[in-house]
Each structure stands twice: as structure tokens, then as C-alpha cells.
């Protein structure tokens, strides 16, 4: 995928009628108003680039009136206030679950996080990333059975 708008279009096409939608991609919140075909030359030490908001893909998938996936999961990568921000994201985006994880462990071998669903929150054990992903899949499967 080359652009957030391309991902938005593809996600809406493929999400309709799906059992599960996992919003695992960290899509940019903004895009330049006027993208350049090549490299921007340095003119000043600091320069402002006007931007527009990209579509909120997971929020739009969760809001599908026709064909909403049975289960929509989003991630919240946060530097602080993990649970409060995950709960706010759960309400604002109207997803079924938010898995909150800590920005400070980016690039680490282990993953750690919190499963936030409704008013329930549960800390997930630290584990190698593949095992952590398997724990998430197991929880999703238990939820949609």
C-alpha cells in the first residue's frame, strides 16, 4: 500500500462482511496538501508543510451500517496513560476491543500490553512478539465463537 487513502479504500472493500477486522497498521494521521513527485529541496532551516487529515480507517470500518465485521480490534500505541487513552479510543472509534501497548518497547523482542473491552481491562503478560500475537488471536477466537 502506498498511501493512507489507498489503504482506506482497500480496507472498506475487504472489511464488509468479514468476521474479524484487526487494525494493525500505523497509518499516518496526516498527508501533505500538495504531495511532490520528487525530493523537496532545502530552502530554509525550518519549513511548514500544510497537511490534511487522513481518513480514520478503523473508525469507519467499525461504523459500517451494512456489513460491519463481527469483531473490530484496534491498537493504541502510547507513551503514557495507556489505559485511559485506550478506553477513550474504544469509545471514540466504537471498536470492540483496544489492545494498548507501550511506545517505549518499540523494536524490542518482547511485547506487553492491555486488553481493553467495554469497562473491562486486563494486563496481558509480556511475551515474545509472536506469542503475544497468538494470545491476541486466541482471545479474538474465543470472543467470536
PDB file of C-alpha atoms in Angstrom:
ATOM      1  CA  UNK A   1       0.000   0.000   0.000  1.00  0.00           C
ATOM      2  CA  UNK A   2       1.440   3.359  -0.968  1.00  0.00           C
ATOM      3  CA  UNK A   3      -0.980   5.830   0.591  1.00  0.00           C
ATOM      4  CA  UNK A   4      -3.369   6.058   3.520  1.00  0.00           C
ATOM      5  CA  UNK A   5      -6.182   6.806   1.071  1.00  0.00           C
ATOM      6  CA  UNK A   6      -5.356   3.615  -0.842  1.00  0.00           C
ATOM      7  CA  UNK A   7      -5.401   1.635   2.403  1.00  0.00           C
ATOM      8  CA  UNK A   8      -8.711   3.275   3.352  1.00  0.00           C
ATOM      9  CA  UNK A   9     -10.330   2.179   0.083  1.00  0.00           C
ATOM     10  CA  UNK A  10      -8.965  -1.374   0.317  1.00  0.00           C
ATOM     11  CA  UNK A  11      -9.897  -1.743   3.992  1.00  0.00           C
ATOM     12  CA  UNK A  12     -13.511  -0.712   3.399  1.00  0.00           C
ATOM     13  CA  UNK A  13     -13.784  -3.082   0.420  1.00  0.00           C
ATOM     14  CA  UNK A  14     -12.364  -6.080   2.281  1.00  0.00           C
ATOM     15  CA  UNK A  15     -13.858  -5.429   5.725  1.00  0.00           C
ATOM     16  CA  UNK A  16     -17.505  -5.647   4.644  1.00  0.00           C
ATOM     17  CA  UNK A  17     -18.939  -8.923   5.850  1.00  0.00           C
ATOM     18  CA  UNK A  18     -15.681 -10.087   7.445  1.00  0.00           C
ATOM     19  CA  UNK A  19     -15.766 -11.920  10.740  1.00  0.00           C
ATOM     20  CA  UNK A  20     -12.783 -10.013  12.144  1.00  0.00           C
ATOM     21  CA  UNK A  21     -11.034  -6.737  11.322  1.00  0.00           C
ATOM     22  CA  UNK A  22      -7.703  -6.092  13.063  1.00  0.00           C
ATOM     23  CA  UNK A  23      -6.386  -2.569  12.553  1.00  0.00           C
ATOM     24  CA  UNK A  24      -2.708  -3.345  12.980  1.00  0.00           C
ATOM     25  CA  UNK A  25      -1.221  -0.774  10.591  1.00  0.00           C
ATOM     26  CA  UNK A  26       0.063   2.516  11.922  1.00  0.00           C
ATOM     27  CA  UNK A  27      -1.394   4.754   9.232  1.00  0.00           C
ATOM     28  CA  UNK A  28      -0.287   8.371   9.195  1.00  0.00           C
ATOM     29  CA  UNK A  29      -2.860  10.768  10.631  1.00  0.00           C
ATOM     30  CA  UNK A  30      -1.938  13.466   8.088  1.00  0.00           C
ATOM     31  CA  UNK A  31      -0.862  13.855   4.461  1.00  0.00           C
ATOM     32  CA  UNK A  32       0.597  16.858   2.603  1.00  0.00           C
ATOM     33  CA  UNK A  33      -1.952  19.063   0.828  1.00  0.00           C
ATOM     34  CA  UNK A  34       0.261  19.049  -2.272  1.00  0.00           C
ATOM     35  CA  UNK A  35       2.468  15.926  -2.454  1.00  0.00           C
ATOM     36  CA  UNK A  36       5.644  16.274  -4.501  1.00  0.00           C
ATOM     37  CA  UNK A  37       6.675  13.845  -7.207  1.00  0.00           C
ATOM     38  CA  UNK A  38      10.323  14.081  -6.150  1.00  0.00           C
ATOM     39  CA  UNK A  39      12.529  15.297  -3.311  1.00  0.00           C
ATOM     40  CA  UNK A  40      11.831  18.654  -1.709  1.00  0.00           C
ATOM     41  CA  UNK A  41      14.947  20.859  -1.785  1.00  0.00           C
ATOM     42  CA  UNK A  42      16.037  22.592   1.406  1.00  0.00           C
ATOM     43  CA  UNK A  43      15.264  26.288   1.221  1.00  0.00           C
ATOM     44  CA  UNK A  44      15.089  27.256   4.899  1.00  0.00           C
ATOM     45  CA  UNK A  45      16.186  25.657   8.153  1.00  0.00           C
ATOM     46  CA  UNK A  46      12.546  25.220   9.127  1.00  0.00           C
ATOM     47  CA  UNK A  47       9.557  24.957   6.857  1.00  0.00           C
ATOM     48  CA  UNK A  48       5.860  24.377   7.432  1.00  0.00           C
ATOM     49  CA  UNK A  49       4.179  21.855   5.159  1.00  0.00           C
ATOM     50  CA  UNK A  50       0.379  22.236   5.003  1.00  0.00           C
ATOM     51  CA  UNK A  51      -1.377  18.944   5.731  1.00  0.00           C
ATOM     52  CA  UNK A  52      -4.842  17.398   5.661  1.00  0.00           C
ATOM     53  CA  UNK A  53      -6.234  14.683   7.920  1.00  0.00           C
ATOM     54  CA  UNK A  54      -6.241  11.168   6.515  1.00  0.00           C
ATOM     55  CA  UNK A  55      -9.405   9.080   6.871  1.00  0.00           C
ATOM     56  CA  UNK A  56      -9.784   7.255  10.205  1.00  0.00           C
ATOM     57  CA  UNK A  57      -9.898   3.755   8.748  1.00  0.00           C
ATOM     58  CA  UNK A  58     -10.738   1.740  11.859  1.00  0.00           C
ATOM     59  CA  UNK A  59     -13.438   4.185  12.944  1.00  0.00           C
ATOM     60  CA  UNK A  60     -15.081   3.987   9.521  1.00  0.00           C
ATOM     61  CA  UNK A  61     -14.907   0.175   9.461  1.00  0.00           C
ATOM     62  CA  UNK A  62     -16.439  -0.006  12.948  1.00  0.00           C
ATOM     63  CA  UNK A  63     -19.211   2.376  11.838  1.00  0.00           C
ATOM     64  CA  UNK A  64     -20.217   0.420   8.720  1.00  0.00           C
ATOM     65  CA  UNK A  65     -24.009   0.239   8.714  1.00  0.00           C
ATOM     66  CA  UNK A  66     -24.043  -2.594   6.194  1.00  0.00           C
ATOM     67  CA  UNK A  67     -21.537  -5.410   6.551  1.00  0.00           C
ATOM     68  CA  UNK A  68     -19.698  -4.322   9.708  1.00  0.00           C
ATOM     69  CA  UNK A  69     -17.261  -7.056  10.736  1.00  0.00           C
ATOM     70  CA  UNK A  70     -18.455  -9.086  13.728  1.00  0.00           C
ATOM     71  CA  UNK A  71     -15.363  -8.059  15.687  1.00  0.00           C
ATOM     72  CA  UNK A  72     -13.181  -4.957  15.258  1.00  0.00           C
ATOM     73  CA  UNK A  73      -9.892  -4.625  17.149  1.00  0.00           C
ATOM     74  CA  UNK A  74      -7.666  -1.545  17.223  1.00  0.00           C
ATOM     75  CA  UNK A  75      -4.278  -0.954  18.794  1.00  0.00           C
ATOM     76  CA  UNK A  76      -3.263   2.047  20.887  1.00  0.00           C
ATOM     77  CA  UNK A  77       0.472   2.657  20.940  1.00  0.00           C
ATOM     78  CA  UNK A  78       1.007   5.111  23.785  1.00  0.00           C
ATOM     79  CA  UNK A  79       3.900   6.643  25.717  1.00  0.00           C
ATOM     80  CA  UNK A  80       1.820   7.226  28.873  1.00  0.00           C
ATOM     81  CA  UNK A  81      -1.699   6.935  30.290  1.00  0.00           C
ATOM     82  CA  UNK A  82      -2.130   3.660  28.386  1.00  0.00           C
ATOM     83  CA  UNK A  83      -5.447   2.566  29.882  1.00  0.00           C
ATOM     84  CA  UNK A  84      -7.115   5.981  29.855  1.00  0.00           C
ATOM     85  CA  UNK A  85      -6.163   6.545  26.227  1.00  0.00           C
ATOM     86  CA  UNK A  86      -7.200   3.029  25.219  1.00  0.00           C
ATOM     87  CA  UNK A  87     -10.611   3.490  26.865  1.00  0.00           C
ATOM     88  CA  UNK A  88     -11.053   6.819  25.117  1.00  0.00           C
ATOM     89  CA  UNK A  89     -10.110   5.232  21.779  1.00  0.00           C
ATOM     90  CA  UNK A  90     -12.546   2.362  22.410  1.00  0.00           C
ATOM     91  CA  UNK A  91     -15.407   4.853  22.887  1.00  0.00           C
ATOM     92  CA  UNK A  92     -14.422   7.281  20.138  1.00  0.00           C
ATOM     93  CA  UNK A  93     -13.817   4.686  17.440  1.00  0.00           C
ATOM     94  CA  UNK A  94     -16.607   2.313  18.577  1.00  0.00           C
ATOM     95  CA  UNK A  95     -14.463  -0.779  18.213  1.00  0.00           C
ATOM     96  CA  UNK A  96     -14.973  -3.951  20.220  1.00  0.00           C
ATOM     97  CA  UNK A  97     -11.506  -4.101  21.769  1.00  0.00           C
ATOM     98  CA  UNK A  98      -8.393  -1.971  22.014  1.00  0.00           C
ATOM     99  CA  UNK A  99      -5.030  -3.553  22.746  1.00  0.00           C
ATOM    100  CA  UNK A 100      -2.876  -0.861  24.334  1.00  0.00           C
ATOM    101  CA  UNK A 101       0.868  -1.195  24.170  1.00  0.00           C
ATOM    102  CA  UNK A 102       3.820   0.908  25.221  1.00  0.00           C
ATOM    103  CA  UNK A 103       5.762   3.061  22.777  1.00  0.00           C
ATOM    104  CA  UNK A 104       8.914   2.608  24.861  1.00  0.00           C
ATOM    105  CA  UNK A 105       9.230  -1.049  23.800  1.00  0.00           C
ATOM    106  CA  UNK A 106       9.187  -0.376  20.047  1.00  0.00           C
ATOM    107  CA  UNK A 107      11.808  -2.557  18.400  1.00  0.00           C
ATOM    108  CA  UNK A 108      12.099  -4.852  21.433  1.00  0.00           C
ATOM    109  CA  UNK A 109      11.880  -8.640  21.203  1.00  0.00           C
ATOM    110  CA  UNK A 110       9.106  -8.786  23.798  1.00  0.00           C
ATOM    111  CA  UNK A 111       5.626  -7.301  23.711  1.00  0.00           C
ATOM    112  CA  UNK A 112       3.424  -6.275  26.608  1.00  0.00           C
ATOM    113  CA  UNK A 113       0.018  -4.666  26.714  1.00  0.00           C
ATOM    114  CA  UNK A 114      -3.531  -4.381  27.993  1.00  0.00           C
ATOM    115  CA  UNK A 115      -6.746  -5.839  26.550  1.00  0.00           C
ATOM    116  CA  UNK A 116      -9.470  -3.193  26.937  1.00  0.00           C
ATOM    117  CA  UNK A 117     -13.062  -4.251  26.234  1.00  0.00           C
ATOM    118  CA  UNK A 118     -16.089  -2.307  27.457  1.00  0.00           C
ATOM    119  CA  UNK A 119     -15.409  -1.481  31.095  1.00  0.00           C
ATOM    120  CA  UNK A 120     -13.066  -4.471  31.428  1.00  0.00           C
ATOM    121  CA  UNK A 121      -9.297  -4.153  31.231  1.00  0.00           C
ATOM    122  CA  UNK A 122      -6.752  -6.897  31.602  1.00  0.00           C
ATOM    123  CA  UNK A 123      -2.992  -6.739  31.539  1.00  0.00           C
ATOM    124  CA  UNK A 124      -1.504  -9.167  29.037  1.00  0.00           C
ATOM    125  CA  UNK A 125       1.681 -10.946  30.052  1.00  0.00           C
ATOM    126  CA  UNK A 126       4.933  -9.918  28.457  1.00  0.00           C
ATOM    127  CA  UNK A 127       5.899 -12.425  25.782  1.00  0.00           C
ATOM    128  CA  UNK A 128       7.925 -12.674  22.594  1.00  0.00           C
ATOM    129  CA  UNK A 129       6.054 -10.799  19.863  1.00  0.00           C
ATOM    130  CA  UNK A 130       4.875 -13.938  18.021  1.00  0.00           C
ATOM    131  CA  UNK A 131       3.482 -15.393  21.261  1.00  0.00           C
ATOM    132  CA  UNK A 132       1.853 -12.078  22.133  1.00  0.00           C
ATOM    133  CA  UNK A 133       0.178 -12.026  18.711  1.00  0.00           C
ATOM    134  CA  UNK A 134      -1.006 -15.620  19.257  1.00  0.00           C
ATOM    135  CA  UNK A 135      -2.544 -14.584  22.604  1.00  0.00           C
ATOM    136  CA  UNK A 136      -4.479 -11.842  20.818  1.00  0.00           C
ATOM    137  CA  UNK A 137      -5.710 -14.268  18.147  1.00  0.00           C
ATOM    138  CA  UNK A 138      -6.802 -16.763  20.833  1.00  0.00           C
ATOM    139  CA  UNK A 139      -8.803 -14.048  22.598  1.00  0.00           C
ATOM    140  CA  UNK A 140     -10.427 -12.973  19.342  1.00  0.00           C
ATOM    141  CA  UNK A 141     -11.383 -16.558  18.510  1.00  0.00           C
ATOM    142  CA  UNK A 142     -12.902 -17.065  21.968  1.00  0.00           C
ATOM    143  CA  UNK A 143     -14.872 -13.860  21.529  1.00  0.00           C
ATOM    144  CA  UNK A 144     -16.418 -14.709  18.126  1.00  0.00           C
ATOM    145  CA  UNK A 145     -17.267 -18.380  18.751  1.00  0.00           C
TER     146      UNK A 145
END
